[in-house]
mmCIF file of C-alpha atoms in Angstrom:
data_model
loop_
_atom_site.group_PDB
_atom_site.id
_atom_site.type_symbol
_atom_site.label_atom_id
_atom_site.label_comp_id
_atom_site.label_asym_id
_atom_site.label_seq_id
_atom_site.Cartn_x
_atom_site.Cartn_y
_atom_site.Cartn_z
ATOM 1 C CA UNK A 23 15.466 0.653 -4.868
ATOM 2 C CA UNK A 24 18.752 1.844 -3.463
ATOM 3 C CA UNK A 25 17.411 4.993 -1.817
ATOM 4 C CA UNK A 26 14.940 2.916 0.211
ATOM 5 C CA UNK A 27 17.791 1.103 1.968
ATOM 6 C CA UNK A 28 17.597 0.924 5.765
ATOM 7 C CA UNK A 29 14.010 2.080 5.813
ATOM 8 C CA UNK A 30 10.990 0.679 7.609
ATOM 9 C CA UNK A 31 7.903 0.291 5.428
ATOM 10 C CA UNK A 32 4.330 -0.473 6.494
ATOM 11 C CA UNK A 33 1.779 -1.651 3.925
ATOM 12 C CA UNK A 34 -1.845 -2.356 4.764
ATOM 13 C CA UNK A 35 -3.703 -5.093 2.902
ATOM 14 C CA UNK A 36 -0.734 -6.869 1.331
ATOM 15 C CA UNK A 37 -1.556 -10.568 1.274
ATOM 16 C CA UNK A 38 -2.318 -10.414 -2.435
ATOM 17 C CA UNK A 39 -2.928 -8.124 -5.419
ATOM 18 C CA UNK A 40 -1.611 -4.575 -5.422
ATOM 19 C CA UNK A 41 -0.431 -4.770 -1.822
ATOM 20 C CA UNK A 42 1.684 -7.836 -2.498
ATOM 21 C CA UNK A 43 3.188 -6.256 -5.612
ATOM 22 C CA UNK A 44 4.084 -3.161 -3.591
ATOM 23 C CA UNK A 45 5.928 -5.285 -1.034
ATOM 24 C CA UNK A 46 7.877 -7.115 -3.739
ATOM 25 C CA UNK A 47 8.701 -3.874 -5.569
ATOM 26 C CA UNK A 48 10.061 -2.297 -2.388
ATOM 27 C CA UNK A 49 12.011 -5.401 -1.342
ATOM 28 C CA UNK A 50 15.593 -4.515 -0.500
ATOM 29 C CA UNK A 51 18.266 -6.236 1.559
ATOM 30 C CA UNK A 52 18.225 -3.404 4.085
ATOM 31 C CA UNK A 53 14.498 -2.647 4.047
ATOM 32 C CA UNK A 54 12.045 -4.220 6.461
ATOM 33 C CA UNK A 55 8.409 -4.432 5.379
ATOM 34 C CA UNK A 56 5.554 -4.916 7.836
ATOM 35 C CA UNK A 57 2.101 -5.617 6.446
ATOM 36 C CA UNK A 58 -1.320 -6.725 7.556
ATOM 37 C CA UNK A 59 -3.869 -9.147 6.202
ATOM 38 C CA UNK A 60 -7.394 -10.002 7.298
ATOM 39 C CA UNK A 61 -10.478 -11.896 6.199
ATOM 40 C CA UNK A 62 -13.771 -12.266 8.067
ATOM 41 C CA UNK A 63 -14.588 -15.262 5.841
ATOM 42 C CA UNK A 64 -11.459 -17.435 5.545
ATOM 43 C CA UNK A 65 -8.550 -16.246 7.660
ATOM 44 C CA UNK A 66 -6.568 -19.440 7.023
ATOM 45 C CA UNK A 67 -6.583 -18.801 3.287
ATOM 46 C CA UNK A 68 -5.568 -15.194 3.869
ATOM 47 C CA UNK A 69 -2.734 -16.345 6.144
ATOM 48 C CA UNK A 70 -1.518 -18.666 3.378
ATOM 49 C CA UNK A 71 -1.608 -15.756 0.941
ATOM 50 C CA UNK A 72 0.326 -13.597 3.406
ATOM 51 C CA UNK A 73 2.943 -16.331 3.760
ATOM 52 C CA UNK A 74 3.319 -16.238 -0.032
ATOM 53 C CA UNK A 75 3.894 -12.476 0.118
ATOM 54 C CA UNK A 76 6.634 -13.024 2.692
ATOM 55 C CA UNK A 77 8.204 -15.700 0.492
ATOM 56 C CA UNK A 78 8.184 -13.519 -2.631
ATOM 57 C CA UNK A 79 9.724 -10.597 -0.752
ATOM 58 C CA UNK A 80 12.427 -12.922 0.577
ATOM 59 C CA UNK A 81 13.074 -14.171 -2.960
ATOM 60 C CA UNK A 82 13.504 -10.552 -4.043
ATOM 61 C CA UNK A 83 16.133 -10.022 -1.361
ATOM 62 C CA UNK A 84 14.052 -8.346 1.344
ATOM 63 C CA UNK A 85 12.300 -9.139 4.594
ATOM 64 C CA UNK A 86 8.556 -8.945 5.184
ATOM 65 C CA UNK A 87 6.485 -9.687 8.258
ATOM 66 C CA UNK A 88 2.736 -10.240 7.996
ATOM 67 C CA UNK A 89 0.239 -9.783 10.828
ATOM 68 C CA UNK A 90 -3.456 -10.558 11.041
ATOM 69 C CA UNK A 91 -4.964 -7.142 11.748
ATOM 70 C CA UNK A 92 -8.477 -5.863 11.123
ATOM 71 C CA UNK A 93 -7.875 -2.268 10.045
ATOM 72 C CA UNK A 94 -11.443 -1.427 11.043
ATOM 73 C CA UNK A 95 -10.482 -2.087 14.681
ATOM 74 C CA UNK A 96 -8.857 0.843 16.455
ATOM 75 C CA UNK A 97 -7.419 -1.479 19.099
ATOM 76 C CA UNK A 98 -5.879 -3.911 16.614
ATOM 77 C CA UNK A 99 -4.350 -1.072 14.598
ATOM 78 C CA UNK A 100 -2.800 0.477 17.702
ATOM 79 C CA UNK A 101 -1.334 -2.878 18.708
ATOM 80 C CA UNK A 102 -0.001 -3.454 15.188
ATOM 81 C CA UNK A 103 1.876 -0.167 15.092
ATOM 82 C CA UNK A 104 3.149 -0.724 18.639
ATOM 83 C CA UNK A 105 4.542 -4.047 17.427
ATOM 84 C CA UNK A 106 6.255 -2.417 14.457
ATOM 85 C CA UNK A 107 7.766 0.312 16.610
ATOM 86 C CA UNK A 108 8.894 -2.230 19.188
ATOM 87 C CA UNK A 109 10.662 -4.243 16.521
ATOM 88 C CA UNK A 110 11.995 -1.488 14.268
ATOM 89 C CA UNK A 111 11.958 1.730 16.298
ATOM 90 C CA UNK A 112 10.759 3.891 13.419
ATOM 91 C CA UNK A 113 8.435 4.012 10.394
ATOM 92 C CA UNK A 114 9.654 5.734 7.261
ATOM 93 C CA UNK A 115 7.010 4.810 4.690
ATOM 94 C CA UNK A 116 3.296 4.119 5.181
ATOM 95 C CA UNK A 117 1.221 2.776 2.302
ATOM 96 C CA UNK A 118 -2.509 2.749 3.046
ATOM 97 C CA UNK A 119 -3.604 0.107 0.575
ATOM 98 C CA UNK A 120 -6.270 -1.996 2.342
ATOM 99 C CA UNK A 121 -9.705 -1.715 0.789
ATOM 100 C CA UNK A 122 -12.916 -3.559 0.007
ATOM 101 C CA UNK A 123 -16.009 -3.208 -2.158
ATOM 102 C CA UNK A 124 -19.652 -3.884 -1.343
ATOM 103 C CA UNK A 125 -21.321 -2.691 -4.502
ATOM 104 C CA UNK A 126 -24.976 -1.883 -5.016
ATOM 105 C CA UNK A 127 -27.256 0.765 -6.402
ATOM 106 C CA UNK A 128 -27.596 3.836 -4.209
ATOM 107 C CA UNK A 129 -31.331 3.407 -3.601
ATOM 108 C CA UNK A 130 -30.891 -0.207 -2.509
ATOM 109 C CA UNK A 131 -27.639 0.036 -0.583
ATOM 110 C CA UNK A 132 -27.738 -1.220 2.981
ATOM 111 C CA UNK A 133 -26.462 1.117 5.668
ATOM 112 C CA UNK A 134 -24.213 -1.685 6.939
ATOM 113 C CA UNK A 135 -22.535 -1.974 3.529
ATOM 114 C CA UNK A 136 -21.964 1.776 3.465
ATOM 115 C CA UNK A 137 -20.464 1.738 6.972
ATOM 116 C CA UNK A 138 -18.211 -1.271 6.361
ATOM 117 C CA UNK A 139 -16.673 0.220 3.228
ATOM 118 C CA UNK A 140 -16.180 3.578 4.916
ATOM 119 C CA UNK A 141 -14.585 1.983 7.985
ATOM 120 C CA UNK A 142 -11.999 0.078 5.958
ATOM 121 C CA UNK A 143 -11.410 2.340 2.965
ATOM 122 C CA UNK A 144 -11.463 5.742 4.658
ATOM 123 C CA UNK A 145 -11.591 5.637 8.450
ATOM 124 C CA UNK A 146 -8.706 3.163 8.623
ATOM 125 C CA UNK A 147 -6.644 5.448 6.378
ATOM 126 C CA UNK A 148 -7.312 8.292 8.810
ATOM 127 C CA UNK A 149 -6.363 6.156 11.819
ATOM 128 C CA UNK A 150 -3.168 4.803 10.265
ATOM 129 C CA UNK A 151 -2.137 8.244 9.057
ATOM 130 C CA UNK A 152 -2.824 9.810 12.444
ATOM 131 C CA UNK A 153 -0.747 7.204 14.285
ATOM 132 C CA UNK A 154 2.163 7.238 11.860
ATOM 133 C CA UNK A 155 2.177 11.022 11.386
ATOM 134 C CA UNK A 156 3.051 11.462 15.067
ATOM 135 C CA UNK A 157 5.979 9.074 14.635
ATOM 136 C CA UNK A 158 7.194 10.728 11.450
ATOM 137 C CA UNK A 159 6.887 14.209 12.915
ATOM 138 C CA UNK A 160 9.395 13.257 15.605
ATOM 139 C CA UNK A 161 11.681 11.794 12.938
ATOM 140 C CA UNK A 162 11.183 14.878 10.755
ATOM 141 C CA UNK A 163 10.892 12.541 7.790
ATOM 142 C CA UNK A 164 8.282 10.350 6.196
ATOM 143 C CA UNK A 165 6.410 9.224 3.115
ATOM 144 C CA UNK A 166 2.678 8.478 3.248
ATOM 145 C CA UNK A 167 1.002 7.035 0.159
ATOM 146 C CA UNK A 168 -2.752 6.450 0.055
ATOM 147 C CA UNK A 169 -4.566 4.202 -2.393
ATOM 148 C CA UNK A 170 -7.456 6.114 -3.955
ATOM 149 C CA UNK A 171 -9.172 5.198 -7.228
ATOM 150 C CA UNK A 172 -10.012 6.779 -10.539
ATOM 151 C CA UNK A 173 -13.705 6.393 -9.631
ATOM 152 C CA UNK A 174 -13.113 8.637 -6.630
ATOM 153 C CA UNK A 175 -12.683 11.406 -9.193
ATOM 154 C CA UNK A 176 -15.100 10.447 -11.985
ATOM 155 C CA UNK A 177 -17.754 8.491 -10.028
ATOM 156 C CA UNK A 178 -19.189 5.089 -10.926
ATOM 157 C CA UNK A 179 -22.747 3.802 -10.929
ATOM 158 C CA UNK A 180 -23.374 1.065 -8.386
ATOM 159 C CA UNK A 181 -20.466 2.043 -6.156
ATOM 160 C CA UNK A 182 -21.714 4.972 -4.089
ATOM 161 C CA UNK A 183 -19.964 3.767 -0.918
ATOM 162 C CA UNK A 184 -16.673 2.863 -2.627
ATOM 163 C CA UNK A 185 -16.572 6.063 -4.664
ATOM 164 C CA UNK A 186 -17.332 8.219 -1.632
ATOM 165 C CA UNK A 187 -14.625 6.480 0.391
ATOM 166 C CA UNK A 188 -12.003 7.010 -2.308
ATOM 167 C CA UNK A 189 -13.011 10.630 -2.842
ATOM 168 C CA UNK A 190 -12.578 11.030 0.910
ATOM 169 C CA UNK A 191 -9.099 9.526 0.699
ATOM 170 C CA UNK A 192 -8.157 12.155 -1.872
ATOM 171 C CA UNK A 193 -9.403 14.986 0.345
ATOM 172 C CA UNK A 194 -7.625 13.527 3.370
ATOM 173 C CA UNK A 195 -4.413 13.214 1.362
ATOM 174 C CA UNK A 196 -4.413 16.875 0.351
ATOM 175 C CA UNK A 197 -5.148 18.070 3.888
ATOM 176 C CA UNK A 198 -2.522 15.838 5.486
ATOM 177 C CA UNK A 199 0.025 16.995 2.918
ATOM 178 C CA UNK A 200 -0.530 20.618 3.934
ATOM 179 C CA UNK A 201 -0.381 19.853 7.654
ATOM 180 C CA UNK A 202 2.734 17.664 7.570
ATOM 181 C CA UNK A 203 4.912 19.318 4.924
ATOM 182 C CA UNK A 204 6.802 21.433 7.451
ATOM 183 C CA UNK A 205 8.125 18.227 9.070
ATOM 184 C CA UNK A 206 9.513 16.867 5.781
ATOM 185 C CA UNK A 207 6.636 14.418 5.375
ATOM 186 C CA UNK A 208 5.082 14.022 1.952
ATOM 187 C CA UNK A 209 1.556 12.679 1.482
ATOM 188 C CA UNK A 210 0.331 11.573 -1.913
ATOM 189 C CA UNK A 211 -2.377 9.369 -3.384
ATOM 190 C CA UNK A 212 -2.420 6.925 -6.251
ATOM 191 C CA UNK A 213 -5.621 6.460 -8.244
ATOM 192 C CA UNK A 214 -5.593 3.115 -10.043
ATOM 193 C CA UNK A 215 -8.052 2.442 -12.826
ATOM 194 C CA UNK A 216 -8.980 -1.021 -14.054
ATOM 195 C CA UNK A 217 -6.248 -3.182 -12.520
ATOM 196 C CA UNK A 218 -6.352 -6.953 -12.935
ATOM 197 C CA UNK A 219 -6.633 -8.253 -9.358
ATOM 198 C CA UNK A 220 -8.805 -10.639 -7.358
ATOM 199 C CA UNK A 221 -11.151 -7.715 -6.681
ATOM 200 C CA UNK A 222 -11.776 -7.012 -10.365
ATOM 201 C CA UNK A 223 -11.735 -10.678 -11.383
ATOM 202 C CA UNK A 224 -15.161 -11.234 -9.811
ATOM 203 C CA UNK A 225 -16.795 -8.444 -11.829
ATOM 204 C CA UNK A 226 -19.343 -9.535 -14.466
ATOM 205 C CA UNK A 227 -17.918 -9.637 -17.988
ATOM 206 C CA UNK A 228 -20.187 -6.772 -19.076
ATOM 207 C CA UNK A 229 -18.828 -4.615 -16.251
ATOM 208 C CA UNK A 230 -15.254 -5.425 -17.264
ATOM 209 C CA UNK A 231 -15.986 -4.581 -20.894
ATOM 210 C CA UNK A 232 -17.620 -1.316 -19.886
ATOM 211 C CA UNK A 233 -14.590 -0.274 -17.841
ATOM 212 C CA UNK A 234 -12.095 -1.290 -20.528
ATOM 213 C CA UNK A 235 -14.034 0.747 -23.089
ATOM 214 C CA UNK A 236 -13.116 3.835 -21.056
ATOM 215 C CA UNK A 237 -9.363 3.081 -21.140
ATOM 216 C CA UNK A 238 -7.574 4.853 -23.998
ATOM 217 C CA UNK A 239 -4.685 2.380 -23.814
ATOM 218 C CA UNK A 240 -7.225 -0.366 -24.438
ATOM 219 C CA UNK A 241 -6.131 -2.810 -21.741
ATOM 220 C CA UNK A 242 -6.236 -3.402 -18.031
ATOM 221 C CA UNK A 243 -3.319 -2.564 -15.810
ATOM 222 C CA UNK A 244 -1.229 -4.898 -13.674
ATOM 223 C CA UNK A 245 -0.577 -4.610 -9.921
ATOM 224 C CA UNK A 246 3.060 -4.031 -10.842
ATOM 225 C CA UNK A 247 2.078 -0.827 -12.650
ATOM 226 C CA UNK A 248 0.692 0.565 -9.402
ATOM 227 C CA UNK A 249 3.634 -0.737 -7.373
ATOM 228 C CA UNK A 250 6.084 1.127 -9.613
ATOM 229 C CA UNK A 251 4.294 4.404 -8.930
ATOM 230 C CA UNK A 252 4.319 3.687 -5.197
ATOM 231 C CA UNK A 253 8.060 3.004 -5.283
ATOM 232 C CA UNK A 254 8.681 6.341 -6.964
ATOM 233 C CA UNK A 255 6.607 8.309 -4.450
ATOM 234 C CA UNK A 256 8.318 6.495 -1.585
ATOM 235 C CA UNK A 257 11.772 7.387 -2.867
ATOM 236 C CA UNK A 258 13.874 10.495 -2.470
ATOM 237 C CA UNK A 259 13.321 11.172 -6.170
ATOM 238 C CA UNK A 260 9.808 12.325 -5.212
ATOM 239 C CA UNK A 261 10.934 14.509 -2.298
ATOM 240 C CA UNK A 262 9.381 17.643 -3.843
ATOM 241 C CA UNK A 263 6.026 16.051 -4.634
ATOM 242 C CA UNK A 264 3.223 16.218 -2.077
ATOM 243 C CA UNK A 265 -0.556 16.519 -2.015
ATOM 244 C CA UNK A 266 -0.855 14.982 -5.470
ATOM 245 C CA UNK A 267 -3.048 12.280 -6.993
ATOM 246 C CA UNK A 268 -1.131 10.130 -9.463
ATOM 247 C CA UNK A 269 -3.450 8.343 -11.871
ATOM 248 C CA UNK A 270 -2.385 4.849 -12.927
ATOM 249 C CA UNK A 271 -5.340 4.148 -15.148
ATOM 250 C CA UNK A 272 -4.277 3.875 -18.768
ATOM 251 C CA UNK A 273 -5.783 7.292 -19.398
ATOM 252 C CA UNK A 274 -9.261 6.752 -17.904
ATOM 253 C CA UNK A 275 -8.972 10.205 -16.374
ATOM 254 C CA UNK A 276 -7.460 12.785 -18.713
#
């Protein structure tokens, strides 16, 4: 997008899925994209996926730099943003995309599963926003886009931790938008519905069918659908939009 030229973009969780599509969508010859990836199970595989994101961004005419960063670690996040600032000197767009699920019924959910999801899906969004907001306030410009979810608005059985984290992201988005508006910083959230990614691919067929039955358009979305909405909110065309939740869900929430 032309109006993203010469901007520095940070995307969390961009080795695959929606995050990768966001990086490719924002790729521009004069735009530098910094992103993180992480896996407590197979970091080598995640590194390979991150390399593929870099390659696809390069193919699209941009530059992307991936770093292994656990967003649940305050120290690693601080070091990551120090690295970005050391290399680029500014941050114009922050996209808080990293997220995980650890599903289970409320009455059986382990406290550790609740805490892990909250740390990555909500607390990391707070930490990233807090760090970058201070940078953007000095610049008197910025775009912050948080990845929420349609279930953060409508709820979903078996996902108490995930739903609570995404509802928290929506509340954080609205508060940050009010606090930062005077410095020309917009803060918005995107609420995807059933998007075909690695995360949804592992769902049981019955769960997929149940979700699709709630989609008026009758089909799942693509990561590119979400990326297009992100690109709009990151652009100057959305300069008068802040504190909003944009649903990309095929009509699941009407």
